[in-house]
Short mmCIF file of C-alpha atoms in Angstrom, two decimals:
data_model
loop_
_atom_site.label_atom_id
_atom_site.label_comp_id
_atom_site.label_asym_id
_atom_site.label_seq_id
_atom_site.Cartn_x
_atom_site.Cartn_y
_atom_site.Cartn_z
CA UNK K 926 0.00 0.00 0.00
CA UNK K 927 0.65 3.69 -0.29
CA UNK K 928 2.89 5.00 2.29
CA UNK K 929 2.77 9.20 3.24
CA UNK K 930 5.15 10.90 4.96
CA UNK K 931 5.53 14.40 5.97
CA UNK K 932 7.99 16.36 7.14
CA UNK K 933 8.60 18.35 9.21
CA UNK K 934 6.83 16.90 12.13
CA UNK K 935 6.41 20.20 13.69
CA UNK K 936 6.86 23.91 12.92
CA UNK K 937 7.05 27.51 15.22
CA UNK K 938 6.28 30.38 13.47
CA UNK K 939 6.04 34.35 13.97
CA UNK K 940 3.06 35.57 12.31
CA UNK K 941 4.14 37.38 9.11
CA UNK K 942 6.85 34.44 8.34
CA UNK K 943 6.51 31.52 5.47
CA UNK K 944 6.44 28.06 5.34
CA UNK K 945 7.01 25.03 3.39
CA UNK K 946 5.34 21.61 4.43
CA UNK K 947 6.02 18.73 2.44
CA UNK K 948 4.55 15.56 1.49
CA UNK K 949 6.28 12.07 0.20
CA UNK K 950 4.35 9.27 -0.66
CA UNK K 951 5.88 5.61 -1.96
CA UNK K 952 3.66 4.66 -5.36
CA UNK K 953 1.65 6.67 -8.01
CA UNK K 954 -1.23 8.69 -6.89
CA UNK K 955 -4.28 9.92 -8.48
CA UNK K 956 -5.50 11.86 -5.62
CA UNK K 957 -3.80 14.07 -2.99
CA UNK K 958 -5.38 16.37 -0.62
CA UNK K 959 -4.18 18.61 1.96
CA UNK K 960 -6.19 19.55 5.37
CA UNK K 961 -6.05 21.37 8.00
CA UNK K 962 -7.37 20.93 11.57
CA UNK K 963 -7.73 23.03 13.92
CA UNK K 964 -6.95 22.89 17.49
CA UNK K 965 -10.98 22.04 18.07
CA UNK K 966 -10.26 19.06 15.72
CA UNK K 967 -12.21 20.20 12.95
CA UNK K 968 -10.94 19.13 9.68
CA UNK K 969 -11.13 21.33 6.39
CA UNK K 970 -10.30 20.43 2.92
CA UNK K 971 -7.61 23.03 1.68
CA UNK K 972 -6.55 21.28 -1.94
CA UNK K 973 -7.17 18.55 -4.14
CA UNK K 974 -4.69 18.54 -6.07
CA UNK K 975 -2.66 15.50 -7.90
CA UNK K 976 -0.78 17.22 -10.45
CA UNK K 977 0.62 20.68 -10.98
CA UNK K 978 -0.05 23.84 -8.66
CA UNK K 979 -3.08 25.62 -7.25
CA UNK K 980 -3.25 29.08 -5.18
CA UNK K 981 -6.51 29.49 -2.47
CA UNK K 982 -5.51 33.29 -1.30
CA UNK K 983 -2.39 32.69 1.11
CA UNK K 984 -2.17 28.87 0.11
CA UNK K 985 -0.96 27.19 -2.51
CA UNK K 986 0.22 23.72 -3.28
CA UNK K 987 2.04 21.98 -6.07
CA UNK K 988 2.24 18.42 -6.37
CA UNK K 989 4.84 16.90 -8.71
CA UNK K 990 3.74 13.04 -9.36
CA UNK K 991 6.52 12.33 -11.32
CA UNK K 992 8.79 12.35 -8.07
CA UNK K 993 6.33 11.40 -5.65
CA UNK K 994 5.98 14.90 -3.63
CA UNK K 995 2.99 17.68 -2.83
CA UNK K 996 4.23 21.29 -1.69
CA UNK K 997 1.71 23.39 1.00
CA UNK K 998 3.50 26.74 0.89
CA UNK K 999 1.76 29.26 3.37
CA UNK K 1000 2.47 33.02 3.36
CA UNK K 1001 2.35 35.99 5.67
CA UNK K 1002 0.96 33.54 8.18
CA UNK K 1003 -1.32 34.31 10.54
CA UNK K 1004 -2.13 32.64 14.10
CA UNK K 1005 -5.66 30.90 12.57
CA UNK K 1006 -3.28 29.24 10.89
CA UNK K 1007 -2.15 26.95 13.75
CA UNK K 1008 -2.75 23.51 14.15
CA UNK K 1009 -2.17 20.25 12.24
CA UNK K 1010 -1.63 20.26 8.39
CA UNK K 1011 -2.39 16.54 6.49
CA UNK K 1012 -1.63 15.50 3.37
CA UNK K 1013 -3.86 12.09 2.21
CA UNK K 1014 -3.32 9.85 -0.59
CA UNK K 1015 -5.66 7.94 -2.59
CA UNK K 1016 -5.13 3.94 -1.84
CA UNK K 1017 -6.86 0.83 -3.32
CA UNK K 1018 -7.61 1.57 -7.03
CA UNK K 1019 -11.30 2.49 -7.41
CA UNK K 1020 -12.07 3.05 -3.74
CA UNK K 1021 -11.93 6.22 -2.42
CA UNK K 1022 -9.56 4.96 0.48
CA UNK K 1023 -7.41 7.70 1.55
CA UNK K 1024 -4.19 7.21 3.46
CA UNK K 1025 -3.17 9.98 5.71
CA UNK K 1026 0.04 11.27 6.67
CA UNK K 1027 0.88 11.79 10.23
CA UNK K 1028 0.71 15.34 10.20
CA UNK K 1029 2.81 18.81 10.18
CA UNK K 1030 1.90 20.73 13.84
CA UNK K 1031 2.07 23.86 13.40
CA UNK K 1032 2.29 26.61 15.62
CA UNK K 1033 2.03 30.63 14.37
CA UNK K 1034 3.21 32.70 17.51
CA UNK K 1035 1.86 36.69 17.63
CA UNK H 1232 -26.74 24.80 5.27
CA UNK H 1233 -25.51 21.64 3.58
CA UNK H 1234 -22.50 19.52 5.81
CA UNK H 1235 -21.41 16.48 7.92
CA UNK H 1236 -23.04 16.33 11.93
CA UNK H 1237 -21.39 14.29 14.15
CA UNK H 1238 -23.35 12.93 17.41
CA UNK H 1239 -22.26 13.34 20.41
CA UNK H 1240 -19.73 15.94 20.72
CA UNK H 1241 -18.26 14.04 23.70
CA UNK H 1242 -18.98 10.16 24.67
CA UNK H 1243 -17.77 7.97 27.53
CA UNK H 1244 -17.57 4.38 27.59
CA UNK H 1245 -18.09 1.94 30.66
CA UNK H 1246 -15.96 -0.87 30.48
CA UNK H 1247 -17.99 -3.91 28.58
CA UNK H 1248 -20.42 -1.32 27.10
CA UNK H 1249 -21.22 -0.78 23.61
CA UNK H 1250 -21.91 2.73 22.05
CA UNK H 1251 -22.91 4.35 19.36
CA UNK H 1252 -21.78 7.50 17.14
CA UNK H 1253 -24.11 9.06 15.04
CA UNK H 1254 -23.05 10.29 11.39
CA UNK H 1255 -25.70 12.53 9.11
CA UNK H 1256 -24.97 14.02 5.97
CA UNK H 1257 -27.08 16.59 3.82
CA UNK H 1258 -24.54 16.53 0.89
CA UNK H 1259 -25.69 13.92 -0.87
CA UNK H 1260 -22.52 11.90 -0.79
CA UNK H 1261 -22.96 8.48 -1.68
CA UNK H 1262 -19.39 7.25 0.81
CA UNK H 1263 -19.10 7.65 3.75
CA UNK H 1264 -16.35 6.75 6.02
CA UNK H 1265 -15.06 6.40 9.55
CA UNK H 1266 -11.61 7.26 10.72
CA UNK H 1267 -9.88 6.82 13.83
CA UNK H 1268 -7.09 9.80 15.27
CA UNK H 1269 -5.28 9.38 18.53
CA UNK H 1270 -3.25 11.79 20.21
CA UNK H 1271 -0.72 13.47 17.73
CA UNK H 1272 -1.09 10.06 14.84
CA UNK H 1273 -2.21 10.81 11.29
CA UNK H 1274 -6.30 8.86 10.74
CA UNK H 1275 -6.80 5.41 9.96
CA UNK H 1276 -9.96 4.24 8.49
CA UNK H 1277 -12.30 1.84 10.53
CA UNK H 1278 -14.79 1.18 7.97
CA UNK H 1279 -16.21 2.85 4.55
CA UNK H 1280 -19.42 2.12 2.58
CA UNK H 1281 -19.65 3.40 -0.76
CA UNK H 1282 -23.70 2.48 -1.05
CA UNK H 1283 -26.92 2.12 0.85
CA UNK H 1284 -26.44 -1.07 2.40
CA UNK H 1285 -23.02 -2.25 1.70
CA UNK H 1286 -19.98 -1.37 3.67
CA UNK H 1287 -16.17 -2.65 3.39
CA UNK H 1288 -13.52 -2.92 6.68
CA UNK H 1289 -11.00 -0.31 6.64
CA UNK H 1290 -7.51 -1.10 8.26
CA UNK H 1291 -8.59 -1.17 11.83
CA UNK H 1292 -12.48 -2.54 11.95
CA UNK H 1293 -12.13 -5.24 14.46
CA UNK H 1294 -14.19 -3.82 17.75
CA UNK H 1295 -15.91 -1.79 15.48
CA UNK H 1296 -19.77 -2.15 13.54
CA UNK H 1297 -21.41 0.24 11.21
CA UNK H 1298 -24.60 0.47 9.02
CA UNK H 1299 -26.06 1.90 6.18
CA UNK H 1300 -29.36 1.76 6.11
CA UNK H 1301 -29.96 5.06 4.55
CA UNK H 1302 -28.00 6.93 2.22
CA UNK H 1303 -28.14 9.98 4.93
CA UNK H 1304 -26.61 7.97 7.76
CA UNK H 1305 -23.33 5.63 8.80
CA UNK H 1306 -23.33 5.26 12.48
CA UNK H 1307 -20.52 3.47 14.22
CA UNK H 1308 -20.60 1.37 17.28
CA UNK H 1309 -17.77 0.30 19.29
CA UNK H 1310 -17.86 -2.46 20.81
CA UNK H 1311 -16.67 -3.98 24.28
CA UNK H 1312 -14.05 -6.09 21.92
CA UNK H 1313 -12.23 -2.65 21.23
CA UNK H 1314 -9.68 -2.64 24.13
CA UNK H 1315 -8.58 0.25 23.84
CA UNK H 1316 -11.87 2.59 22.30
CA UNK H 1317 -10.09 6.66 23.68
CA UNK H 1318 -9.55 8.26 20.36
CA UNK H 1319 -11.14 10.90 17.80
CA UNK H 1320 -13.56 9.51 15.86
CA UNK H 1321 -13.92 11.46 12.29
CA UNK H 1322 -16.74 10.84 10.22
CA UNK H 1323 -16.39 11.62 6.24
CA UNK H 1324 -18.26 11.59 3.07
CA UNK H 1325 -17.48 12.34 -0.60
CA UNK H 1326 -19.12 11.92 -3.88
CA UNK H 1327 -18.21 8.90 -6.26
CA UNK H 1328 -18.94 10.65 -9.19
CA UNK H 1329 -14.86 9.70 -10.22
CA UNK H 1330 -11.97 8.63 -8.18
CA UNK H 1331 -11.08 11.74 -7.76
CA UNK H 1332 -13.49 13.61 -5.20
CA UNK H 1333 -12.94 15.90 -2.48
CA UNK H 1334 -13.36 14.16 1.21
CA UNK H 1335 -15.49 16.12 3.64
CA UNK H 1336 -15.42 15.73 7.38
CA UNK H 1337 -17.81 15.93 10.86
CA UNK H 1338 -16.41 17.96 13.42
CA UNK H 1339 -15.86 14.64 15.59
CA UNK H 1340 -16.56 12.49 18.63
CA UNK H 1341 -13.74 12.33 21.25
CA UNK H 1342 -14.75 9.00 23.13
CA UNK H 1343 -12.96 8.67 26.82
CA UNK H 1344 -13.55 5.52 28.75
CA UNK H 1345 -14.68 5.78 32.27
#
């Protein structure tokens, strides 16, 4: 099966600063996803994305399938931005059977 | 407004006890899925069911029942096999339209054992 890994595991920020999280997974995809949850556990879609690069105001994410590896760049951050970041990739051919990462924590400090 | 509810917000198990999370979706989604978090680990999926009365184990179902009676609703039950029931549970849905949907999530049960 698909394995995802992320890195890095956890992340401080000041608010203003930028990030990179990143996103390897082991076997062809044709379906990655990014979330975010926030610290009340809520999870929210931020990206589908599979191939090439999308923007979503202060988000974006690129995902290059070719090397196995999905980009969630975040700008000017801002402290709703805190908590945990997941990528998920699709496993199990026709199923919609996602397999989750373990998560970037992130923390943006005023 | 269209979205996921999750039922209850908080649970707590006796020991030998079997409970039940509730799951309702207005999206028309025809999967729906459970997932399991614990404490700073990534989900893994209990059980999915892509169709009114069908439903497939996901990496961790022993303990663990569903249903799918209606479209609307997959309710979980844990059972007094799962040793070890404290966790997050997430409930999802998505279209099947292609493999390639969006998933959609509940705001979540945290279950605690007494």
């Amino acid at each position: 099966g698909i394995q995802v890994e992320q890195s890095p595991p956890d992340l401080i920020l000041q608010e203003g600063a930028n990030s990179t999280l990143r996103c390897n997974f082991s076997d062809s995809v044709n379906n990655l996803q990014w979330f975010h949850q926030n610290p009340w556990g809520q999870l929210i879609n931020l990206f589908y994305i599979p191939s090439g690069t999308k923007q979503n105001g202060r988000l974006s994410a690129t995902t290059v399938a070719t090397e196995r590896y999905s980009l969630l760049y975040i700008s000017s951050s801002q402290t709703t931005d805190s908590g945990v970041y997941f990528c998920a990739a699709l496993y199990g051919g026709a199923t919609n059977k996602l397999i989750f990462g373990t998560g970037t924590l992130l923390a943006v400090q005023p | 407004d269209g979205g996921i509810t999750q039922s209850p917000k908080y649970l707590f198990r006796k020991e030998g006890q079997n409970v039940t999370l509730s799951c309702e979706q207005n999206l028309n989604h025809d999967a729906m899925y459970w997932y399991r978090q614990d404490p700073g680990q990534g989900l893994r999926l209990i059980y999915y069911s892509q169709i009114v009365n069908d439903f497939q184990k996901g990496d961790i179902a022993e303990g663990y029942s569903v249903s799918r009676e209606k479209k609307e609703s997959f309710p979980l039950t844990v059972t007094s096999a799962q040793k070890n029931p404290t966790a997050f549970y997430l409930c999802a849905s998505s279209t099947l339209r292609t493999t390639n949907e969006k998933l959609f999530f509940g705001s979540g049960t945290q279950l605690s054992v007494l």
